[in-house]
Amino acid sequence: MHVFYGTTLANGFMLGTAQYPSPAILANAFKRSGASVATVSLRRESGQDRAGQDFWQLIKDLGVRILPNTAGCHSVKEAVTTAHMAREVFDTKWIKLEVIGEEDTLQPDVFRLVEAARILSEDGFQVFPYTTEDLVVADKLLHAGCEVLMPWGAPIGSGLGLNNIFGLRAMRAHFPDVPLVIDAGIGLPSQAAAAIEMGFDAVLLNTAVAKAGDPAAMAEAFATAIKAGQLAQAADPMEPRDMAAPSTPVIGKAFLA
């Protein structure tokens, strides 16, 4: 089950809408992905001369849940203001909260993130915080009102995959009942499958699809990988072991003198 703030999604694939070569390619990628959520930056919209309305209509025509984000915000005030504008534009309580603290890695400023999350939660938002795998920060975000956590796999747009396997596994084990989404850094379908096999509820990505040579084909590849990860995780996979174990039983084996 993929339940976020009481909303059940068809699958754990969340796909971004930026950087595609054309609107037609974006629409085709979403069609082949089967993604249940589209993330959209408010900065794609403009209040002047109805600029951006064609893009917004395209997003509505995708027929998926919209998750607006506060991409590019660096302060609490900027993030909170952007979130309020997004709620009016997109008519949703959902908000992916980004408060960037470092330019080279686009690492979140977790101190301002917790403060902004508390303000927005008190204002009735359902916050999806883009955070690190730090367990202390995660706990503070939950106490601030968040019911979902979105730790990064690697820096945004890097395609490096899951950089801190230990930290991500620890987060999954520490918060067994909290919906967790790997957000950022996924570059290959195999990395998305690994995240789902690890027990994460969803993955959110953008660049890996939008910048692929064939975005639609890559979107379908990710959808297939995520489905495979879900099936594998539900099947209760075997635990790794240090020593070999014969797959052919020894009992009943013929011995030659």
PDB file of C-alpha atoms in Angstrom:
ATOM      1  CA  MET A   1       0.000   0.000   0.000  1.00  0.00           C
ATOM      2  CA  HIS A   2       1.266   3.460  -0.882  1.00  0.00           C
ATOM      3  CA  VAL A   3      -0.593   5.715   1.563  1.00  0.00           C
ATOM      4  CA  PHE A   4       0.469   9.324   2.072  1.00  0.00           C
ATOM      5  CA  TYR A   5      -1.564  11.536   4.393  1.00  0.00           C
ATOM      6  CA  GLY A   6      -4.531   9.223   3.975  1.00  0.00           C
ATOM      7  CA  THR A   7      -4.319   9.134   0.176  1.00  0.00           C
ATOM      8  CA  THR A   8      -3.677   5.749  -1.414  1.00  0.00           C
ATOM      9  CA  LEU A   9      -1.616   5.834  -4.602  1.00  0.00           C
ATOM     10  CA  ALA A  10      -1.598   3.195  -7.304  1.00  0.00           C
ATOM     11  CA  ASN A  11       2.172   2.780  -7.140  1.00  0.00           C
ATOM     12  CA  GLY A  12       5.368   4.197  -5.672  1.00  0.00           C
ATOM     13  CA  PHE A  13       6.561   6.139  -8.709  1.00  0.00           C
ATOM     14  CA  MET A  14       6.743   9.933  -8.382  1.00  0.00           C
ATOM     15  CA  LEU A  15       8.065  11.745 -11.448  1.00  0.00           C
ATOM     16  CA  GLY A  16       9.178  15.317 -11.982  1.00  0.00           C
ATOM     17  CA  THR A  17       8.057  17.582 -14.811  1.00  0.00           C
ATOM     18  CA  ALA A  18      11.153  19.748 -15.444  1.00  0.00           C
ATOM     19  CA  GLN A  19      13.857  19.676 -18.163  1.00  0.00           C
ATOM     20  CA  TYR A  20      11.996  17.628 -20.805  1.00  0.00           C
ATOM     21  CA  PRO A  21      12.851  18.486 -24.440  1.00  0.00           C
ATOM     22  CA  SER A  22       9.209  19.266 -25.244  1.00  0.00           C
ATOM     23  CA  PRO A  23       5.711  19.115 -23.708  1.00  0.00           C
ATOM     24  CA  ALA A  24       4.847  16.192 -26.003  1.00  0.00           C
ATOM     25  CA  ILE A  25       7.827  14.193 -24.739  1.00  0.00           C
ATOM     26  CA  LEU A  26       6.865  14.996 -21.156  1.00  0.00           C
ATOM     27  CA  ALA A  27       3.311  13.768 -21.724  1.00  0.00           C
ATOM     28  CA  ASN A  28       4.508  10.585 -23.423  1.00  0.00           C
ATOM     29  CA  ALA A  29       6.992   9.868 -20.643  1.00  0.00           C
ATOM     30  CA  PHE A  30       4.243  10.136 -18.044  1.00  0.00           C
ATOM     31  CA  LYS A  31       1.963   7.936 -20.090  1.00  0.00           C
ATOM     32  CA  ARG A  32       4.539   5.150 -20.309  1.00  0.00           C
ATOM     33  CA  SER A  33       5.668   5.590 -16.711  1.00  0.00           C
ATOM     34  CA  GLY A  34       2.271   5.087 -15.131  1.00  0.00           C
ATOM     35  CA  ALA A  35       3.550   7.394 -12.367  1.00  0.00           C
ATOM     36  CA  SER A  36       0.999   8.191  -9.696  1.00  0.00           C
ATOM     37  CA  VAL A  37       2.403  11.620  -8.760  1.00  0.00           C
ATOM     38  CA  ALA A  38       3.793  14.556 -10.752  1.00  0.00           C
ATOM     39  CA  THR A  39       6.023  17.028  -8.956  1.00  0.00           C
ATOM     40  CA  VAL A  40       5.783  20.606 -10.196  1.00  0.00           C
ATOM     41  CA  SER A  41       7.704  23.721  -9.246  1.00  0.00           C
ATOM     42  CA  LEU A  42       5.674  26.880  -8.725  1.00  0.00           C
ATOM     43  CA  ARG A  43       8.398  28.685 -10.657  1.00  0.00           C
ATOM     44  CA  ARG A  44       7.076  27.069 -13.828  1.00  0.00           C
ATOM     45  CA  GLU A  45       4.019  29.326 -13.451  1.00  0.00           C
ATOM     46  CA  SER A  46       3.697  33.078 -13.881  1.00  0.00           C
ATOM     47  CA  GLY A  47       1.024  35.483 -12.822  1.00  0.00           C
ATOM     48  CA  GLN A  48       1.571  37.802 -15.773  1.00  0.00           C
ATOM     49  CA  ASP A  49      -0.355  37.456 -19.024  1.00  0.00           C
ATOM     50  CA  ARG A  50      -1.436  33.934 -18.029  1.00  0.00           C
ATOM     51  CA  ALA A  51       2.062  32.704 -18.899  1.00  0.00           C
ATOM     52  CA  GLY A  52       2.491  29.068 -18.031  1.00  0.00           C
ATOM     53  CA  GLN A  53      -1.199  28.243 -18.445  1.00  0.00           C
ATOM     54  CA  ASP A  54      -0.511  25.842 -21.312  1.00  0.00           C
ATOM     55  CA  PHE A  55       1.952  23.983 -19.102  1.00  0.00           C
ATOM     56  CA  TRP A  56      -0.526  23.847 -16.220  1.00  0.00           C
ATOM     57  CA  GLN A  57      -3.209  22.479 -18.513  1.00  0.00           C
ATOM     58  CA  LEU A  58      -0.763  19.815 -19.684  1.00  0.00           C
ATOM     59  CA  ILE A  59      -0.085  18.822 -16.070  1.00  0.00           C
ATOM     60  CA  LYS A  60      -3.808  18.604 -15.299  1.00  0.00           C
ATOM     61  CA  ASP A  61      -4.335  16.458 -18.381  1.00  0.00           C
ATOM     62  CA  LEU A  62      -1.828  13.905 -17.050  1.00  0.00           C
ATOM     63  CA  GLY A  63      -4.517  12.746 -14.648  1.00  0.00           C
ATOM     64  CA  VAL A  64      -2.159  12.165 -11.714  1.00  0.00           C
ATOM     65  CA  ARG A  65      -1.811  13.582  -8.224  1.00  0.00           C
ATOM     66  CA  ILE A  66       0.091  16.896  -8.144  1.00  0.00           C
ATOM     67  CA  LEU A  67       2.865  17.501  -5.624  1.00  0.00           C
ATOM     68  CA  PRO A  68       4.059  21.111  -5.914  1.00  0.00           C
ATOM     69  CA  ASN A  69       7.488  21.889  -4.517  1.00  0.00           C
ATOM     70  CA  THR A  70       9.459  24.805  -3.157  1.00  0.00           C
ATOM     71  CA  ALA A  71      12.487  24.175  -5.379  1.00  0.00           C
ATOM     72  CA  GLY A  72      15.129  26.871  -5.254  1.00  0.00           C
ATOM     73  CA  CYS A  73      14.170  28.252  -1.839  1.00  0.00           C
ATOM     74  CA  HIS A  74      16.969  29.005   0.615  1.00  0.00           C
ATOM     75  CA  SER A  75      15.169  30.543   3.583  1.00  0.00           C
ATOM     76  CA  VAL A  76      12.199  29.722   5.786  1.00  0.00           C
ATOM     77  CA  LYS A  77      10.315  32.820   4.662  1.00  0.00           C
ATOM     78  CA  GLU A  78      10.892  32.078   0.985  1.00  0.00           C
ATOM     79  CA  ALA A  79       9.814  28.444   1.348  1.00  0.00           C
ATOM     80  CA  VAL A  80       6.696  29.251   3.375  1.00  0.00           C
ATOM     81  CA  THR A  81       5.643  32.006   0.987  1.00  0.00           C
ATOM     82  CA  THR A  82       6.192  29.753  -2.035  1.00  0.00           C
ATOM     83  CA  ALA A  83       4.187  26.961  -0.386  1.00  0.00           C
ATOM     84  CA  HIS A  84       1.229  29.281   0.212  1.00  0.00           C
ATOM     85  CA  MET A  85       1.329  30.440  -3.398  1.00  0.00           C
ATOM     86  CA  ALA A  86       1.514  26.815  -4.571  1.00  0.00           C
ATOM     87  CA  ARG A  87      -1.551  25.888  -2.521  1.00  0.00           C
ATOM     88  CA  GLU A  88      -3.532  28.605  -4.281  1.00  0.00           C
ATOM     89  CA  VAL A  89      -2.258  27.770  -7.764  1.00  0.00           C
ATOM     90  CA  PHE A  90      -2.495  23.984  -7.541  1.00  0.00           C
ATOM     91  CA  ASP A  91      -5.393  23.672  -5.070  1.00  0.00           C
ATOM     92  CA  THR A  92      -3.728  21.041  -2.882  1.00  0.00           C
ATOM     93  CA  LYS A  93      -2.523  20.739   0.706  1.00  0.00           C
ATOM     94  CA  TRP A  94       0.422  18.638  -0.434  1.00  0.00           C
ATOM     95  CA  ILE A  95       3.774  20.380  -0.614  1.00  0.00           C
ATOM     96  CA  LYS A  96       7.253  19.019  -1.209  1.00  0.00           C
ATOM     97  CA  LEU A  97       9.332  21.209   1.062  1.00  0.00           C
ATOM     98  CA  GLU A  98      12.833  22.081  -0.083  1.00  0.00           C
ATOM     99  CA  VAL A  99      15.067  24.509   1.806  1.00  0.00           C
ATOM    100  CA  ILE A 100      18.483  24.401   0.168  1.00  0.00           C
ATOM    101  CA  GLY A 101      21.532  25.066   2.332  1.00  0.00           C
ATOM    102  CA  GLU A 102      24.557  24.319   0.136  1.00  0.00           C
ATOM    103  CA  GLU A 103      24.947  25.199  -3.518  1.00  0.00           C
ATOM    104  CA  ASP A 104      27.367  22.544  -4.802  1.00  0.00           C
ATOM    105  CA  THR A 105      25.445  19.540  -3.470  1.00  0.00           C
ATOM    106  CA  LEU A 106      22.022  21.173  -3.061  1.00  0.00           C
ATOM    107  CA  GLN A 107      21.978  19.607   0.389  1.00  0.00           C
ATOM    108  CA  PRO A 108      18.975  20.693   2.438  1.00  0.00           C
ATOM    109  CA  ASP A 109      19.404  23.108   5.329  1.00  0.00           C
ATOM    110  CA  VAL A 110      17.890  20.788   7.917  1.00  0.00           C
ATOM    111  CA  PHE A 111      17.611  23.485  10.611  1.00  0.00           C
ATOM    112  CA  ARG A 112      15.511  25.793   8.462  1.00  0.00           C
ATOM    113  CA  LEU A 113      13.707  22.755   7.024  1.00  0.00           C
ATOM    114  CA  VAL A 114      12.376  21.725  10.444  1.00  0.00           C
ATOM    115  CA  GLU A 115      11.299  25.300  11.189  1.00  0.00           C
ATOM    116  CA  ALA A 116       9.494  25.666   7.858  1.00  0.00           C
ATOM    117  CA  ALA A 117       7.877  22.232   8.241  1.00  0.00           C
ATOM    118  CA  ARG A 118       6.456  23.211  11.615  1.00  0.00           C
ATOM    119  CA  ILE A 119       5.031  26.473  10.279  1.00  0.00           C
ATOM    120  CA  LEU A 120       3.452  24.829   7.246  1.00  0.00           C
ATOM    121  CA  SER A 121       2.050  21.887   9.213  1.00  0.00           C
ATOM    122  CA  GLU A 122       0.391  24.332  11.611  1.00  0.00           C
ATOM    123  CA  ASP A 123      -1.042  26.123   8.565  1.00  0.00           C
ATOM    124  CA  GLY A 124      -2.738  22.921   7.387  1.00  0.00           C
ATOM    125  CA  PHE A 125      -0.208  21.746   4.800  1.00  0.00           C
ATOM    126  CA  GLN A 126       0.652  18.092   4.336  1.00  0.00           C
ATOM    127  CA  VAL A 127       4.413  18.358   4.118  1.00  0.00           C
ATOM    128  CA  PHE A 128       6.778  16.071   2.189  1.00  0.00           C
ATOM    129  CA  PRO A 129      10.208  17.243   3.435  1.00  0.00           C
ATOM    130  CA  TYR A 130      13.304  16.782   1.272  1.00  0.00           C
ATOM    131  CA  THR A 131      15.851  15.836   3.916  1.00  0.00           C
ATOM    132  CA  THR A 132      18.965  13.802   4.623  1.00  0.00           C
ATOM    133  CA  GLU A 133      19.101  10.308   6.154  1.00  0.00           C
ATOM    134  CA  ASP A 134      19.924  11.787   9.590  1.00  0.00           C
ATOM    135  CA  LEU A 135      17.716  10.048  12.188  1.00  0.00           C
ATOM    136  CA  VAL A 136      17.724  12.980  14.612  1.00  0.00           C
ATOM    137  CA  VAL A 137      16.547  15.366  11.907  1.00  0.00           C
ATOM    138  CA  ALA A 138      13.925  12.832  10.824  1.00  0.00           C
ATOM    139  CA  ASP A 139      12.556  12.618  14.359  1.00  0.00           C
ATOM    140  CA  LYS A 140      12.362  16.406  14.622  1.00  0.00           C
ATOM    141  CA  LEU A 141      10.509  16.601  11.298  1.00  0.00           C
ATOM    142  CA  LEU A 142       7.951  14.080  12.540  1.00  0.00           C
ATOM    143  CA  HIS A 143       7.466  16.066  15.740  1.00  0.00           C
ATOM    144  CA  ALA A 144       7.067  19.196  13.597  1.00  0.00           C
ATOM    145  CA  GLY A 145       3.988  17.621  12.003  1.00  0.00           C
ATOM    146  CA  CYS A 146       5.339  15.731   8.982  1.00  0.00           C
ATOM    147  CA  GLU A 147       3.852  12.282   8.344  1.00  0.00           C
ATOM    148  CA  VAL A 148       6.186  11.476   5.427  1.00  0.00           C
ATOM    149  CA  LEU A 149       9.974  11.669   5.098  1.00  0.00           C
ATOM    150  CA  MET A 150      11.882  12.078   1.836  1.00  0.00           C
ATOM    151  CA  PRO A 151      15.603  11.370   2.356  1.00  0.00           C
ATOM    152  CA  TRP A 152      17.942  11.956  -0.541  1.00  0.00           C
ATOM    153  CA  GLY A 153      19.707   9.076  -2.219  1.00  0.00           C
ATOM    154  CA  ALA A 154      22.411  11.381  -3.563  1.00  0.00           C
ATOM    155  CA  PRO A 155      22.662  15.049  -4.605  1.00  0.00           C
ATOM    156  CA  ILE A 156      19.886  16.268  -6.904  1.00  0.00           C
ATOM    157  CA  GLY A 157      20.563  15.499 -10.547  1.00  0.00           C
ATOM    158  CA  SER A 158      23.764  13.561  -9.833  1.00  0.00           C
ATOM    159  CA  GLY A 159      22.530  10.082 -10.793  1.00  0.00           C
ATOM    160  CA  LEU A 160      24.831   8.578  -8.149  1.00  0.00           C
ATOM    161  CA  GLY A 161      22.091   6.407  -6.702  1.00  0.00           C
ATOM    162  CA  LEU A 162      21.975   5.357  -3.044  1.00  0.00           C
ATOM    163  CA  ASN A 163      25.119   6.829  -1.507  1.00  0.00           C
ATOM    164  CA  ASN A 164      24.553   5.833   2.124  1.00  0.00           C
ATOM    165  CA  ILE A 165      23.027   2.360   2.197  1.00  0.00           C
ATOM    166  CA  PHE A 166      23.656   1.974   5.932  1.00  0.00           C
ATOM    167  CA  GLY A 167      21.983   5.284   6.755  1.00  0.00           C
ATOM    168  CA  LEU A 168      18.962   4.565   4.575  1.00  0.00           C
ATOM    169  CA  ARG A 169      18.525   1.070   6.003  1.00  0.00           C
ATOM    170  CA  ALA A 170      18.785   2.511   9.495  1.00  0.00           C
ATOM    171  CA  MET A 171      16.088   5.065   8.713  1.00  0.00           C
ATOM    172  CA  ARG A 172      13.763   2.379   7.353  1.00  0.00           C
ATOM    173  CA  ALA A 173      14.323   0.242  10.456  1.00  0.00           C
ATOM    174  CA  HIS A 174      14.015   3.168  12.869  1.00  0.00           C
ATOM    175  CA  PHE A 175      10.722   4.420  11.421  1.00  0.00           C
ATOM    176  CA  PRO A 176       8.924   1.227  10.313  1.00  0.00           C
ATOM    177  CA  ASP A 177       5.481   2.826  10.143  1.00  0.00           C
ATOM    178  CA  VAL A 178       6.417   6.127   8.476  1.00  0.00           C
ATOM    179  CA  PRO A 179       6.021   6.424   4.685  1.00  0.00           C
ATOM    180  CA  LEU A 180       9.511   6.950   3.252  1.00  0.00           C
ATOM    181  CA  VAL A 181      10.367   8.204  -0.233  1.00  0.00           C
ATOM    182  CA  ILE A 182      13.830   8.248  -1.777  1.00  0.00           C
ATOM    183  CA  ASP A 183      14.099  11.711  -3.306  1.00  0.00           C
ATOM    184  CA  ALA A 184      16.994  12.828  -5.514  1.00  0.00           C
ATOM    185  CA  GLY A 185      20.077  11.200  -6.958  1.00  0.00           C
ATOM    186  CA  ILE A 186      18.484   8.176  -8.631  1.00  0.00           C
ATOM    187  CA  GLY A 187      20.072   7.659 -12.058  1.00  0.00           C
ATOM    188  CA  LEU A 188      19.216   4.104 -13.108  1.00  0.00           C
ATOM    189  CA  PRO A 189      16.178   1.824 -12.822  1.00  0.00           C
ATOM    190  CA  SER A 190      18.301  -0.688 -10.882  1.00  0.00           C
ATOM    191  CA  GLN A 191      18.875   1.951  -8.203  1.00  0.00           C
ATOM    192  CA  ALA A 192      15.143   2.575  -7.920  1.00  0.00           C
ATOM    193  CA  ALA A 193      14.504  -1.158  -7.605  1.00  0.00           C
ATOM    194  CA  ALA A 194      17.123  -1.382  -4.851  1.00  0.00           C
ATOM    195  CA  ALA A 195      15.404   1.390  -2.900  1.00  0.00           C
ATOM    196  CA  ILE A 196      12.041  -0.360  -3.076  1.00  0.00           C
ATOM    197  CA  GLU A 197      13.594  -3.745  -2.200  1.00  0.00           C
ATOM    198  CA  MET A 198      15.065  -2.009   0.855  1.00  0.00           C
ATOM    199  CA  GLY A 199      11.537  -1.255   2.005  1.00  0.00           C
ATOM    200  CA  PHE A 200      11.055   2.333   0.883  1.00  0.00           C
ATOM    201  CA  ASP A 201       7.520   3.172  -0.163  1.00  0.00           C
ATOM    202  CA  ALA A 202       8.295   5.231  -3.254  1.00  0.00           C
ATOM    203  CA  VAL A 203      10.986   6.936  -5.282  1.00  0.00           C
ATOM    204  CA  LEU A 204      10.900  10.446  -6.697  1.00  0.00           C
ATOM    205  CA  LEU A 205      13.085  11.318  -9.669  1.00  0.00           C
ATOM    206  CA  ASN A 206      13.240  13.701 -12.608  1.00  0.00           C
ATOM    207  CA  THR A 207      16.594  14.177 -14.321  1.00  0.00           C
ATOM    208  CA  ALA A 208      17.195  10.469 -15.013  1.00  0.00           C
ATOM    209  CA  VAL A 209      14.092  10.397 -17.198  1.00  0.00           C
ATOM    210  CA  ALA A 210      13.987  13.938 -18.582  1.00  0.00           C
ATOM    211  CA  LYS A 211      17.637  13.922 -19.689  1.00  0.00           C
ATOM    212  CA  ALA A 212      17.692  10.388 -21.101  1.00  0.00           C
ATOM    213  CA  GLY A 213      18.138   9.929 -24.843  1.00  0.00           C
ATOM    214  CA  ASP A 214      14.615   8.483 -24.922  1.00  0.00           C
ATOM    215  CA  PRO A 215      12.712   9.830 -21.892  1.00  0.00           C
ATOM    216  CA  ALA A 216       9.578   7.780 -22.548  1.00  0.00           C
ATOM    217  CA  ALA A 217      11.506   4.516 -22.766  1.00  0.00           C
ATOM    218  CA  MET A 218      13.462   5.369 -19.618  1.00  0.00           C
ATOM    219  CA  ALA A 219      10.244   6.231 -17.789  1.00  0.00           C
ATOM    220  CA  GLU A 220       8.859   2.808 -18.667  1.00  0.00           C
ATOM    221  CA  ALA A 221      12.107   1.179 -17.551  1.00  0.00           C
ATOM    222  CA  PHE A 222      11.821   2.854 -14.164  1.00  0.00           C
ATOM    223  CA  ALA A 223       8.182   1.788 -13.852  1.00  0.00           C
ATOM    224  CA  THR A 224       9.166  -1.833 -14.547  1.00  0.00           C
ATOM    225  CA  ALA A 225      12.045  -1.689 -12.061  1.00  0.00           C
ATOM    226  CA  ILE A 226       9.869  -0.217  -9.327  1.00  0.00           C
ATOM    227  CA  LYS A 227       7.267  -2.906  -9.906  1.00  0.00           C
ATOM    228  CA  ALA A 228       9.975  -5.564  -9.704  1.00  0.00           C
ATOM    229  CA  GLY A 229      11.245  -4.042  -6.463  1.00  0.00           C
ATOM    230  CA  GLN A 230       7.763  -4.098  -4.978  1.00  0.00           C
ATOM    231  CA  LEU A 231       7.250  -7.738  -5.906  1.00  0.00           C
ATOM    232  CA  ALA A 232      10.646  -8.689  -4.513  1.00  0.00           C
ATOM    233  CA  GLN A 233      10.120  -6.810  -1.261  1.00  0.00           C
ATOM    234  CA  ALA A 234       6.688  -8.363  -0.764  1.00  0.00           C
ATOM    235  CA  ALA A 235       8.109 -11.845  -1.436  1.00  0.00           C
ATOM    236  CA  ASP A 236      10.319 -11.629   1.690  1.00  0.00           C
ATOM    237  CA  PRO A 237      13.765 -11.974   0.053  1.00  0.00           C
ATOM    238  CA  MET A 238      16.467 -14.191   1.508  1.00  0.00           C
ATOM    239  CA  GLU A 239      19.036 -12.669   3.853  1.00  0.00           C
ATOM    240  CA  PRO A 240      22.638 -12.521   2.608  1.00  0.00           C
ATOM    241  CA  ARG A 241      25.128 -14.842   4.301  1.00  0.00           C
ATOM    242  CA  ASP A 242      28.912 -15.057   4.486  1.00  0.00           C
ATOM    243  CA  MET A 243      29.246 -18.760   3.668  1.00  0.00           C
ATOM    244  CA  ALA A 244      28.093 -20.778   0.693  1.00  0.00           C
ATOM    245  CA  ALA A 245      25.013 -22.973   1.036  1.00  0.00           C
ATOM    246  CA  PRO A 246      24.470 -25.795  -1.492  1.00  0.00           C
ATOM    247  CA  SER A 247      21.289 -25.480  -3.490  1.00  0.00           C
ATOM    248  CA  THR A 248      21.372 -29.206  -4.253  1.00  0.00           C
ATOM    249  CA  PRO A 249      20.605 -31.333  -1.163  1.00  0.00           C
ATOM    250  CA  VAL A 250      23.285 -33.785  -0.043  1.00  0.00           C
ATOM    251  CA  ILE A 251      20.791 -36.275   1.429  1.00  0.00           C
ATOM    252  CA  GLY A 252      20.107 -39.059  -1.042  1.00  0.00           C
ATOM    253  CA  LYS A 253      23.151 -38.257  -3.120  1.00  0.00           C
ATOM    254  CA  ALA A 254      24.903 -41.302  -4.586  1.00  0.00           C
ATOM    255  CA  PHE A 255      28.492 -41.905  -3.474  1.00  0.00           C
ATOM    256  CA  LEU A 256      30.946 -43.756  -5.699  1.00  0.00           C
ATOM    257  CA  ALA A 257      33.425 -46.115  -4.030  1.00  0.00           C
TER     258      ALA A 257
END
